[in-house]
Amino acid sequence: MPQRPPARIGQPLAEVDTPALLLDLDAFERNLRRLPSSLPPGAISLRPHAKSHKCPEIARRQLAIGAVGICCQKVSEAEAMIEGGIHDVLISNEIVGATKLARLAALGKKARVAVCVDDAANVDQLEAAAAVARVTLGVLVEINVGSDRCGVAPGEPAVALAKHVAACPHLRFCGLQAYHGPAQHLRPVAERHAAARRAAESARRTKALLEAGGLPCPTVTGGGTGTYACDTAAGIHTELQPGSYLFMDADYARNEWPAGAPRFEQSLFVWSTLMSRPAPDWGAVDAGLKAIATDSGLPLVPDHPGVEFSRAADEHGVLRFHDPACVLAVGDKLRLVPGHCDPTVNLHEWFVGIRRDRVEAVWPITARGAFF
Ligand SMILES: *Cc1c(COP(=O)(O)O)cnc(C)c1O
């Protein structure tokens, strides 16, 4: 249940209280359009990942400019998205346990829903849940193309599981998920492209085996912000799942990008207040671990050169002032660039959309939270 909005439409940014999650709407809208407009027309579909924004207002904007649906990572996210009016959801993840599977099957009555699998017993439980709910669910076999997270081995093990799915009356085998998470953040372009090419080859070989066995494989889904262009070029994916491109973060900014490739802009910031400056060379803002994620590195301070975010505590961010002449004083507000966008969004209840230093939108992040 979202709390009271942290800002009013029309309010000057300077008056927005902290910590707050700011969205620079001009940069956000450019990112929103830049990715689909960089794809060769008709070659591939876009199914953006909603785990980045967890916000149906944003999902609707992605669909309005051509996305075929969205991805979610959890049943709870899919519930919030379908509640928010989204009608085509792929859970790009494995869903385990009778309670979650019953919730997933119930969603099949309200929207077009698909899910990934990598285990035959899980497929049987999914079939049972779908039968009880009297729905047909789409199913993709996830293959491990290098993430070493979930997924069956490409080739024969994937074909065996796909046959198992195809034999279930309430499941519809749709194809493969081939997503390489760690490859998104490999810094050198050549390394990132090589990992994406290897992933694409695993998917190509598995799809060929499926088809040779008489099992059509209409969908191959995968790809994130770091690899989507090379996934498209490899020509085996039918759908892309990027999420972070809308917001970007300090970690993605450390990736090398090929010359001429579309560049996404930082649109997401945490708004904070300098709450203490006991010495010229250090101080603290009111945004710590509970306002900004630090798993992929500490936040950056983009508007004040010489100011470094050096340490995060629960509710404090410790700043180092390398230039003691920096005039920031207690009560001043400053923007922070998160190290990792998705878990930062998950800490907040609302996006505060800013244009020309005024609040233009407040959007609830209805899919946030730890609940799976
Ligand atoms: C996180 C994730 C994505 C999106 O990746 P970004 O780097 O945020 O673009 C796509 N697919 C899956 C399965 C994911 O887990």
Short mmCIF file of C-alpha atoms and ligand atoms in Angstrom, two decimals:
data_model
loop_
_atom_site.label_atom_id
_atom_site.label_comp_id
_atom_site.label_asym_id
_atom_site.label_seq_id
_atom_site.Cartn_x
_atom_site.Cartn_y
_atom_site.Cartn_z
CA MET A 1 0.00 0.00 0.00
CA PRO A 2 1.86 3.12 -1.15
CA GLN A 3 2.36 5.87 1.40
CA ARG A 4 1.33 9.49 0.90
CA PRO A 5 3.02 10.98 -2.21
CA PRO A 6 6.30 12.71 -1.36
CA ALA A 7 5.66 15.68 -3.67
CA ARG A 8 2.89 17.74 -5.28
CA ILE A 9 2.46 18.33 -9.01
CA GLY A 10 3.80 21.80 -9.80
CA GLN A 11 6.00 21.97 -6.70
CA PRO A 12 9.51 23.38 -7.31
CA LEU A 13 12.19 20.70 -7.06
CA ALA A 14 13.94 22.70 -4.32
CA GLU A 15 10.91 22.13 -2.08
CA VAL A 16 10.68 18.36 -2.62
CA ASP A 17 11.59 16.69 0.66
CA THR A 18 14.29 14.03 0.87
CA PRO A 19 15.18 11.30 0.32
CA ALA A 20 13.10 11.05 -2.86
CA LEU A 21 13.50 9.13 -6.09
CA LEU A 22 13.69 11.65 -8.94
CA LEU A 23 13.07 10.91 -12.59
CA ASP A 24 14.39 13.48 -15.08
CA LEU A 25 11.46 13.22 -17.49
CA ASP A 26 13.25 14.68 -20.53
CA ALA A 27 16.12 12.17 -20.24
CA PHE A 28 13.69 9.34 -19.39
CA GLU A 29 11.54 10.04 -22.46
CA ARG A 30 14.58 10.16 -24.72
CA ASN A 31 15.76 6.78 -23.36
CA LEU A 32 12.24 5.36 -23.70
CA ARG A 33 12.23 6.15 -27.45
CA ARG A 34 15.92 5.70 -28.20
CA LEU A 35 16.05 1.94 -27.67
CA PRO A 36 13.12 0.90 -29.90
CA SER A 37 14.10 3.42 -32.56
CA SER A 38 17.59 1.87 -32.68
CA LEU A 39 16.21 -1.56 -33.65
CA PRO A 40 15.98 -2.61 -37.31
CA PRO A 41 12.29 -2.30 -38.22
CA GLY A 42 10.36 -5.56 -37.96
CA ALA A 43 13.44 -7.61 -37.07
CA ILE A 44 12.79 -8.20 -33.39
CA SER A 45 10.19 -7.47 -30.70
CA LEU A 46 10.73 -5.51 -27.52
CA ARG A 47 9.48 -6.89 -24.21
CA PRO A 48 11.11 -4.57 -21.66
CA HIS A 49 11.91 -5.79 -18.18
CA ALA A 50 9.61 -4.23 -15.58
CA LYS A 51 11.79 -5.31 -12.64
CA SER A 52 13.72 -2.07 -13.26
CA HIS A 53 10.76 0.30 -12.78
CA LYS A 54 8.05 -1.80 -11.05
CA CYS A 55 5.59 0.86 -12.16
CA PRO A 56 2.56 0.28 -14.44
CA GLU A 57 2.59 3.98 -15.49
CA ILE A 58 5.99 3.34 -17.07
CA ALA A 59 5.04 -0.05 -18.53
CA ARG A 60 2.08 1.60 -20.26
CA ARG A 61 4.42 4.12 -21.88
CA GLN A 62 6.64 1.28 -23.16
CA LEU A 63 3.64 -0.52 -24.65
CA ALA A 64 2.27 2.69 -26.19
CA ILE A 65 5.36 2.96 -28.41
CA GLY A 66 5.40 -0.62 -29.58
CA ALA A 67 6.56 -3.04 -26.87
CA VAL A 68 4.74 -6.39 -27.29
CA GLY A 69 4.44 -6.93 -23.53
CA ILE A 70 6.65 -6.79 -20.48
CA CYS A 71 8.82 -9.10 -18.42
CA CYS A 72 8.49 -9.51 -14.67
CA GLN A 73 10.75 -11.42 -12.33
CA LYS A 74 8.17 -12.45 -9.72
CA VAL A 75 4.48 -13.31 -9.41
CA SER A 76 3.99 -10.27 -7.13
CA GLU A 77 5.33 -7.99 -9.88
CA ALA A 78 3.08 -9.61 -12.46
CA GLU A 79 0.09 -9.16 -10.14
CA ALA A 80 0.84 -5.44 -9.75
CA MET A 81 1.38 -4.99 -13.49
CA ILE A 82 -1.82 -6.81 -14.48
CA GLU A 83 -3.69 -4.86 -11.81
CA GLY A 84 -2.23 -1.75 -13.48
CA GLY A 85 -3.69 -2.70 -16.85
CA ILE A 86 -0.87 -4.64 -18.55
CA HIS A 87 -2.21 -7.62 -20.51
CA ASP A 88 0.86 -9.53 -21.71
CA VAL A 89 3.43 -10.61 -19.13
CA LEU A 90 6.36 -13.02 -19.31
CA ILE A 91 7.78 -14.04 -15.96
CA SER A 92 11.39 -14.37 -17.11
CA ASN A 93 12.19 -16.56 -14.15
CA GLU A 94 11.31 -19.86 -12.46
CA ILE A 95 8.32 -19.85 -10.08
CA VAL A 96 8.45 -22.53 -7.41
CA GLY A 97 5.99 -23.71 -4.76
CA ALA A 98 2.27 -24.48 -4.81
CA THR A 99 1.15 -21.12 -3.37
CA LYS A 100 2.99 -19.03 -5.94
CA LEU A 101 1.99 -21.37 -8.78
CA ALA A 102 -1.70 -21.02 -7.82
CA ARG A 103 -1.33 -17.21 -7.87
CA LEU A 104 0.43 -17.43 -11.22
CA ALA A 105 -2.29 -19.65 -12.70
CA ALA A 106 -4.99 -17.24 -11.43
CA LEU A 107 -3.30 -14.47 -13.43
CA GLY A 108 -3.79 -16.58 -16.54
CA LYS A 109 -7.50 -15.73 -16.33
CA LYS A 110 -6.84 -11.99 -16.54
CA ALA A 111 -3.94 -11.66 -18.98
CA ARG A 112 -1.68 -13.48 -21.39
CA VAL A 113 0.89 -15.00 -19.05
CA ALA A 114 4.03 -17.04 -19.68
CA VAL A 115 6.75 -18.32 -17.35
CA CYS A 116 10.19 -19.93 -17.55
CA VAL A 117 11.04 -23.43 -16.37
CA ASP A 118 14.22 -25.46 -15.84
CA ASP A 119 12.94 -28.48 -13.88
CA ALA A 120 10.57 -31.33 -14.80
CA ALA A 121 8.93 -31.63 -11.34
CA ASN A 122 8.26 -27.88 -11.40
CA VAL A 123 6.63 -28.32 -14.83
CA ASP A 124 4.31 -30.97 -13.35
CA GLN A 125 3.31 -28.62 -10.52
CA LEU A 126 2.74 -25.79 -12.99
CA GLU A 127 0.53 -28.07 -15.10
CA ALA A 128 -1.46 -29.06 -11.99
CA ALA A 129 -1.97 -25.41 -10.99
CA ALA A 130 -3.03 -24.45 -14.53
CA ALA A 131 -5.47 -27.38 -14.65
CA VAL A 132 -7.09 -26.34 -11.35
CA ALA A 133 -7.44 -22.74 -12.60
CA ARG A 134 -8.63 -23.98 -16.02
CA VAL A 135 -6.13 -21.84 -17.91
CA THR A 136 -3.40 -22.42 -20.46
CA LEU A 137 -0.05 -20.88 -19.60
CA GLY A 138 2.80 -20.13 -21.97
CA VAL A 139 6.08 -21.81 -21.03
CA LEU A 140 9.65 -21.09 -22.08
CA VAL A 141 12.51 -23.42 -21.29
CA GLU A 142 15.32 -21.37 -19.83
CA ILE A 143 18.77 -22.44 -20.98
CA ASN A 144 21.93 -21.54 -19.11
CA VAL A 145 23.96 -19.53 -21.59
CA GLY A 146 26.59 -18.38 -19.10
CA SER A 147 24.71 -16.70 -16.24
CA ASP A 148 25.09 -19.81 -14.04
CA ARG A 149 21.96 -18.74 -12.19
CA CYS A 150 18.96 -20.72 -13.46
CA GLY A 151 18.44 -22.72 -16.64
CA VAL A 152 18.99 -26.21 -18.00
CA ALA A 153 22.00 -26.99 -20.16
CA PRO A 154 21.50 -26.06 -23.82
CA GLY A 155 21.05 -28.89 -26.31
CA GLU A 156 19.52 -32.27 -25.39
CA PRO A 157 18.60 -31.46 -21.75
CA ALA A 158 16.60 -28.45 -22.95
CA VAL A 159 14.91 -30.53 -25.66
CA ALA A 160 13.92 -33.20 -23.13
CA LEU A 161 12.34 -30.59 -20.86
CA ALA A 162 10.57 -28.91 -23.80
CA LYS A 163 9.03 -32.27 -24.76
CA HIS A 164 7.84 -32.67 -21.19
CA VAL A 165 6.17 -29.22 -21.38
CA ALA A 166 4.64 -29.95 -24.76
CA ALA A 167 3.01 -33.08 -23.34
CA CYS A 168 1.15 -31.07 -20.66
CA PRO A 169 -2.42 -30.19 -21.74
CA HIS A 170 -2.58 -26.85 -19.89
CA LEU A 171 0.87 -25.62 -20.94
CA ARG A 172 1.88 -24.23 -24.30
CA PHE A 173 5.57 -24.57 -25.20
CA CYS A 174 6.60 -21.16 -26.63
CA GLY A 175 10.35 -21.48 -26.99
CA LEU A 176 13.54 -20.62 -25.15
CA GLN A 177 14.84 -18.00 -22.79
CA ALA A 178 18.55 -17.33 -23.35
CA TYR A 179 19.58 -14.45 -21.08
CA HIS A 180 23.18 -13.83 -20.06
CA GLY A 181 23.09 -11.53 -16.98
CA PRO A 182 26.80 -11.11 -16.19
CA ALA A 183 27.55 -10.38 -19.87
CA GLN A 184 25.55 -7.13 -19.59
CA HIS A 185 28.23 -5.61 -17.38
CA LEU A 186 31.42 -6.84 -19.05
CA ARG A 187 33.23 -3.54 -19.64
CA PRO A 188 35.08 -4.01 -22.96
CA VAL A 189 32.76 -4.09 -25.96
CA ALA A 190 34.63 -7.03 -27.50
CA GLU A 191 34.20 -9.20 -24.38
CA ARG A 192 30.53 -8.33 -24.10
CA HIS A 193 29.92 -9.12 -27.74
CA ALA A 194 31.84 -12.41 -27.53
CA ALA A 195 29.75 -13.56 -24.54
CA ALA A 196 26.54 -12.57 -26.34
CA ARG A 197 27.63 -14.44 -29.48
CA ARG A 198 28.35 -17.60 -27.48
CA ALA A 199 24.91 -17.31 -25.84
CA ALA A 200 23.28 -16.88 -29.24
CA GLU A 201 25.09 -19.97 -30.58
CA SER A 202 23.79 -22.08 -27.66
CA ALA A 203 20.27 -20.86 -28.40
CA ARG A 204 20.66 -21.47 -32.14
CA ARG A 205 21.89 -25.04 -31.61
CA THR A 206 19.07 -25.80 -29.14
CA LYS A 207 16.40 -24.34 -31.40
CA ALA A 208 17.70 -26.44 -34.32
CA LEU A 209 17.55 -29.59 -32.18
CA LEU A 210 13.99 -28.78 -31.08
CA GLU A 211 12.86 -28.26 -34.64
CA ALA A 212 14.63 -31.39 -35.83
CA GLY A 213 12.64 -33.20 -33.13
CA GLY A 214 9.37 -31.78 -34.49
CA LEU A 215 8.91 -29.13 -31.79
CA PRO A 216 8.48 -25.61 -33.18
CA CYS A 217 10.32 -22.89 -31.22
CA PRO A 218 8.68 -19.60 -32.18
CA THR A 219 10.22 -17.48 -29.40
CA VAL A 220 13.79 -16.95 -28.27
CA THR A 221 13.86 -14.24 -25.61
CA GLY A 222 16.74 -12.58 -23.76
CA GLY A 223 19.09 -9.64 -23.95
CA GLY A 224 19.54 -6.68 -21.63
CA THR A 225 20.74 -3.09 -21.89
CA GLY A 226 24.38 -4.17 -22.25
CA THR A 227 23.98 -6.73 -25.02
CA TYR A 228 20.72 -6.01 -26.82
CA ALA A 229 22.40 -4.62 -29.92
CA CYS A 230 24.67 -7.67 -30.40
CA ASP A 231 21.78 -10.02 -29.51
CA THR A 232 19.82 -8.37 -32.31
CA ALA A 233 22.74 -8.67 -34.72
CA ALA A 234 23.24 -12.37 -33.90
CA GLY A 235 19.80 -12.95 -35.41
CA ILE A 236 18.47 -15.75 -33.19
CA HIS A 237 16.48 -13.80 -30.58
CA THR A 238 12.89 -12.88 -31.44
CA GLU A 239 12.42 -10.72 -28.32
CA LEU A 240 14.61 -8.43 -26.23
CA GLN A 241 14.20 -7.82 -22.49
CA PRO A 242 16.21 -4.70 -21.57
CA GLY A 243 15.21 -2.83 -18.43
CA SER A 244 17.93 -0.47 -17.18
CA TYR A 245 18.07 1.58 -20.41
CA LEU A 246 15.27 3.81 -19.08
CA PHE A 247 17.28 4.94 -16.04
CA MET A 248 20.93 3.89 -16.29
CA ASP A 249 23.22 3.90 -13.24
CA ALA A 250 26.84 4.38 -12.18
CA ASP A 251 27.62 0.73 -12.91
CA TYR A 252 26.28 0.76 -16.49
CA ALA A 253 28.13 4.05 -17.03
CA ARG A 254 31.37 2.10 -16.49
CA ASN A 255 30.62 -0.09 -19.54
CA GLU A 256 32.44 0.78 -22.73
CA TRP A 257 29.98 1.47 -25.59
CA PRO A 258 30.76 1.05 -29.30
CA ALA A 259 31.16 4.23 -31.34
CA GLY A 260 27.88 5.17 -32.96
CA ALA A 261 25.80 2.95 -30.63
CA PRO A 262 22.81 4.61 -28.98
CA ARG A 263 23.77 6.08 -25.62
CA PHE A 264 21.31 6.13 -22.78
CA GLU A 265 21.30 9.04 -20.34
CA GLN A 266 21.18 9.05 -16.57
CA SER A 267 17.53 9.83 -15.75
CA LEU A 268 17.23 8.40 -12.20
CA PHE A 269 18.53 10.23 -9.12
CA VAL A 270 18.11 10.08 -5.39
CA TRP A 271 17.42 13.55 -3.97
CA SER A 272 19.13 14.06 -0.64
CA THR A 273 19.84 16.78 1.95
CA LEU A 274 23.19 17.59 3.49
CA MET A 275 22.30 17.04 7.15
CA SER A 276 25.71 17.56 8.73
CA ARG A 277 29.05 19.13 7.76
CA PRO A 278 31.10 18.97 10.92
CA ALA A 279 34.39 19.61 9.12
CA PRO A 280 35.43 21.22 5.83
CA ASP A 281 36.39 17.85 4.36
CA TRP A 282 33.43 15.67 5.33
CA GLY A 283 29.72 15.62 5.93
CA ALA A 284 26.61 13.45 5.68
CA VAL A 285 23.45 13.34 3.57
CA ASP A 286 20.15 11.75 4.60
CA ALA A 287 20.33 8.99 1.97
CA GLY A 288 22.02 5.76 3.04
CA LEU A 289 21.44 2.06 2.47
CA LYS A 290 17.68 2.49 2.93
CA ALA A 291 17.41 5.02 0.10
CA ILE A 292 20.03 3.90 -2.42
CA ALA A 293 21.48 0.51 -3.39
CA THR A 294 25.24 0.06 -3.10
CA ASP A 295 25.63 -3.56 -4.31
CA SER A 296 27.21 -2.37 -7.59
CA GLY A 297 29.27 0.44 -6.09
CA LEU A 298 28.66 3.67 -4.23
CA PRO A 299 26.54 6.51 -5.61
CA LEU A 300 28.06 9.37 -7.59
CA VAL A 301 27.54 13.07 -6.87
CA PRO A 302 27.06 14.43 -10.40
CA ASP A 303 26.52 18.14 -9.74
CA HIS A 304 29.43 18.83 -7.37
CA PRO A 305 32.89 17.95 -8.66
CA GLY A 306 35.27 17.10 -5.84
CA VAL A 307 32.51 15.65 -3.64
CA GLU A 308 32.70 11.89 -3.15
CA PHE A 309 30.10 9.62 -1.58
CA SER A 310 32.46 7.54 0.54
CA ARG A 311 30.34 5.33 2.79
CA ALA A 312 26.71 4.35 3.32
CA ALA A 313 25.10 3.62 6.70
CA ASP A 314 21.43 2.79 7.25
CA GLU A 315 20.15 6.35 6.97
CA HIS A 316 23.36 8.30 6.28
CA GLY A 317 25.60 8.78 3.30
CA VAL A 318 29.02 10.04 4.26
CA LEU A 319 30.51 12.57 1.84
CA ARG A 320 34.16 13.52 1.44
CA PHE A 321 34.84 17.07 0.26
CA HIS A 322 38.10 16.93 -1.65
CA ASP A 323 37.77 20.66 -2.31
CA PRO A 324 37.31 22.26 1.15
CA ALA A 325 36.10 25.43 -0.60
CA CYS A 326 32.95 23.55 -1.69
CA VAL A 327 30.11 25.74 -0.51
CA LEU A 328 27.54 23.02 0.22
CA ALA A 329 26.02 23.80 3.61
CA VAL A 330 23.72 21.98 6.00
CA GLY A 331 20.21 22.00 4.50
CA ASP A 332 21.37 22.12 0.87
CA LYS A 333 19.92 19.43 -1.38
CA LEU A 334 21.84 17.38 -3.92
CA ARG A 335 21.27 14.64 -6.48
CA LEU A 336 22.93 11.24 -6.21
CA VAL A 337 23.37 8.76 -9.10
CA PRO A 338 22.63 5.22 -7.84
CA GLY A 339 25.23 2.52 -8.39
CA HIS A 340 22.46 0.09 -9.42
CA CYS A 341 19.07 1.33 -10.60
CA ASP A 342 16.74 -1.68 -10.04
CA PRO A 343 17.34 -2.30 -6.30
CA THR A 344 17.32 1.48 -5.70
CA VAL A 345 13.84 1.78 -7.25
CA ASN A 346 12.70 -1.10 -5.04
CA LEU A 347 13.50 1.00 -1.93
CA HIS A 348 11.03 3.75 -2.90
CA GLU A 349 7.25 4.07 -3.08
CA TRP A 350 7.06 6.78 -5.74
CA PHE A 351 8.85 8.23 -8.72
CA VAL A 352 8.89 12.02 -8.60
CA GLY A 353 8.99 13.10 -12.25
CA ILE A 354 10.81 16.40 -12.77
CA ARG A 355 10.84 18.71 -15.77
CA ARG A 356 12.50 22.14 -15.77
CA ASP A 357 12.98 21.96 -11.99
CA ARG A 358 9.30 21.35 -11.25
CA VAL A 359 7.36 18.24 -10.29
CA GLU A 360 5.31 17.12 -13.28
CA ALA A 361 4.31 13.60 -12.21
CA VAL A 362 4.22 11.32 -9.18
CA TRP A 363 3.90 7.67 -10.09
CA PRO A 364 3.43 4.88 -7.52
CA ILE A 365 5.90 1.98 -7.63
CA THR A 366 3.19 -0.58 -7.00
CA ALA A 367 5.30 -3.69 -7.71
CA ARG A 368 8.00 -2.82 -5.17
CA GLY A 369 8.84 -4.97 -2.17
CA ALA A 370 10.50 -8.20 -1.21
CA PHE A 371 7.46 -10.42 -1.66
CA PHE A 372 8.02 -13.00 -4.41
C1 LIG B 1 17.48 -8.02 -15.25
C2 LIG B 1 17.07 -8.80 -16.41
C3 LIG B 1 16.91 -8.18 -17.66
C4 LIG B 1 17.18 -6.73 -17.91
O1 LIG B 1 18.52 -6.38 -17.80
P1 LIG B 1 19.05 -4.88 -17.81
O2 LIG B 1 20.49 -5.02 -17.62
O3 LIG B 1 18.39 -4.19 -16.66
O4 LIG B 1 18.65 -4.27 -19.09
C5 LIG B 1 16.45 -8.97 -18.72
N1 LIG B 1 16.17 -10.28 -18.55
C6 LIG B 1 16.31 -10.91 -17.37
C7 LIG B 1 15.97 -12.35 -17.26
C8 LIG B 1 16.77 -10.20 -16.27
O5 LIG B 1 16.95 -10.82 -15.09
#
